[in-house]
Amino acid sequence: MSVSIPEIAKEHGLVPGHVYGVLAELGIEHEGDRFEVDAEVLELIRVSLGELAGSKEIRLPHGRTPRDVSLALGVPQPEIQKCLIQKLKTMASVATVLKDDVAEKLVANFGYTVHWGEAPKPKPKPAAEAASAKAALARPPVVTIMGHVDHGKTSLLDYIRKTNVVAKEFGGITQHIGAYQVDLPEGRITFLDTPGHAAFTEMRARGAQVTDIAVLVVASDDGVMPQTIEAINHAKNAKVPIIVAVNKIDKPGARPDKVLQELTQYEVIPEAFGGDTITCNVSAITGEGVPQLLEMILLQAEVMQLTADPKGATRGVVVEAKLERGRGPVATVLVQEGTLRVGDAVAVTAAYGKIKAMTDYKGEKVDAAGPSAPVEILGLSEVPMAGDTVIVVKSERDAREIAEQRKDDDRLKDIRQAHKPRMTLRGIREKLTQGESKELLLVIKADVQGSVEAVRGLIEKIENEEVEVKIIHYGVGSVTESDVLLASASDAIVVGFNVKPEGKAKAEAERHKVEIRTYNIIYELIDDIHKAVKGMLEPKFEEMYLGTVDIRVKFDFSRKGVIAGCYVTDGKVTRNARCRVKRGREVVFEGAISSLKHLKDDVREATVGFECGITFDGWQDFQVGDQIEAYEMVQIND
Ligand code: GDP
């Protein structure tokens, strides 16, 4: 059977490095992060792992790279890289072989020690075959351009397209299909044509992440602006690396150095300042620096080792779709895995069909499209939505069945989404005890810069051993749709100080079940967060009137107790209601209902004009003529 190393490590409360060590000792080979064994040997491995419980020592062979350490510790690559740069002052790419002492210090920073040993020999593979297999799997990076309005995102996309894409049809006009590709001697890049982080996060909130690299455009005559910061935080939360294009350097007022300086305040540390963010000075008008920018994108992609199998099962994502007269539903699909072909039967979330024709971004008809290629497809049953997934199946009939099933699934998902316990201030404690969360993520919006800083300062001071309070985005102004989408994609809470959500933001928050809390008193804001992480935020309840019921008959069954024969005169009464029984003005009972019947059946509710039988929880001294006021306790969000 095939076993996942990270998973078996987690089962034993260990890190993958422990498993690699045990495999080495037993002389068992592994392929990447999996290995093949029979049940007996697996039992032996489990026993060995059991003996390691609590051990902080991991066995590593000499000559480790940051990537190896990341795999062994099960710590994400960026954290390893950050530790190398910030704590060990060492610049190394993910594939650089580290000196043993550096590797030891790196591992020590995460609380482990190294036991140096030899790695089991990997299965011999002819070098040429291995290299060509890897090259065949490499895929172009998918890039989104982000940044503040008017900083030159569209101009940059247009310049790159104009200088690198040769149109074949329509008298030299390239097609806008939502994405295009450029071919350079060093490689190919796919650009998504809709600039900005809103589309990016909207797709992410729908569960589709297509972007590999974000190019952040900052105008050098304007500097870092609110949407620049938003873009940074959206990219960071999606764990997408940022390359900064400092634009408009042709302008007399350009101050590119100031831009780099400003960026450091938002934890984007340019390489020039010892950080790991690549920056490029460019002009989208003269084209200066653009070739270097493209080169940097390819370099970053190489480090990321993006791969996809063109021969595997085909999967893609819709990036744009519309209904066109004479052509029907038209969708631009970005292929992610495998190869999409004319004639393929596809299920596109709720739509389906057989691909009648495909056109690329140059307006050329194509028969096939491989990983990272955008193509416009014709032949779908309906117009899909951006973010919908595309899969290739055996026949159109299968496609239809799957699409229909997905339609149902989607409905289920919507229902599930609505009931999925989203992060809320009151709910954090519960999530914590269920082991679901160890952090409280916040998006902070306030009326002026001064209050943003004050709120941030106070929140950063909140210390709690179990919960880490993290601000993933902050800014001046009302709560926007983009704030809500970011919170939804990251399971964060939006906190507004002296500001209110915009209408659209409110609607989005309801749809995505994102909590927005607004305050006018800073002390209350901080106090609530304090209490939330300590689990002291008691839910507040309010009484909600349900209805009035008259008691008209008293049935005394010795076995079942005394039942009040009632008539609902207003509203309704429910099985779960609480009630107040009044005799004249005097309240003679206050408590819960223990049964509610209509004729002989138990019912959930009885509405106005109906008769029903009621028994009370632990009380039966009612009289004919008493009146019941039914109410419910509902939780309120302040
Ligand atoms: P977007 O809102 O970020 O897409 O910005 P646009 O691409 O629409 O550019 C806004 C304005 O800035 C336009 O008038 C562009 O011509 C101008 N612009 C963009 N890039 C440059 C540049 O590198 N140099 C100069 N001088 N102007 C630029």
XYZ file of C-alpha atoms and ligand atoms in Angstrom, residues 147-156 195 217 247-251 282-286, ligand 1:
50
model
C -2.149 47.665 -7.596
C -3.815 51.005 -6.891
C -6.116 52.594 -9.456
C -4.286 54.606 -12.148
C -0.896 53.201 -11.226
C -0.673 51.612 -14.689
C -1.945 48.028 -14.431
C -3.868 48.148 -17.727
C -1.060 50.029 -19.477
C 1.456 47.394 -18.369
C -6.190 43.359 -13.177
C 2.265 47.809 -9.763
C 6.018 51.981 -12.645
C 6.116 55.377 -14.376
C 9.865 55.789 -13.902
C 9.868 57.890 -17.092
C 8.085 60.658 -15.184
C 9.534 49.927 -15.275
C 7.659 52.270 -17.566
C 4.505 50.919 -19.147
C 4.706 53.743 -21.688
C 8.336 53.586 -22.909
P -4.787 51.309 -13.969
O -5.965 51.984 -13.372
O -3.841 50.836 -12.896
O -5.110 50.218 -14.949
O -3.936 52.431 -14.745
P -3.855 52.749 -16.298
O -3.041 51.737 -16.994
O -5.198 53.051 -16.812
O -2.969 54.080 -16.264
C -3.416 55.282 -15.689
C -2.765 56.445 -16.358
O -1.361 56.429 -16.138
C -2.950 56.460 -17.876
O -3.180 57.790 -18.265
C -1.640 55.952 -18.411
O -1.346 56.472 -19.673
C -0.650 56.466 -17.373
N 0.534 55.611 -17.268
C 0.532 54.282 -17.003
N 1.802 53.825 -16.950
C 2.611 54.889 -17.183
C 4.035 55.059 -17.263
O 4.837 54.143 -17.086
N 4.484 56.319 -17.495
C 3.655 57.371 -17.685
N 4.207 58.549 -17.926
N 2.316 57.245 -17.618
C 1.794 56.018 -17.377
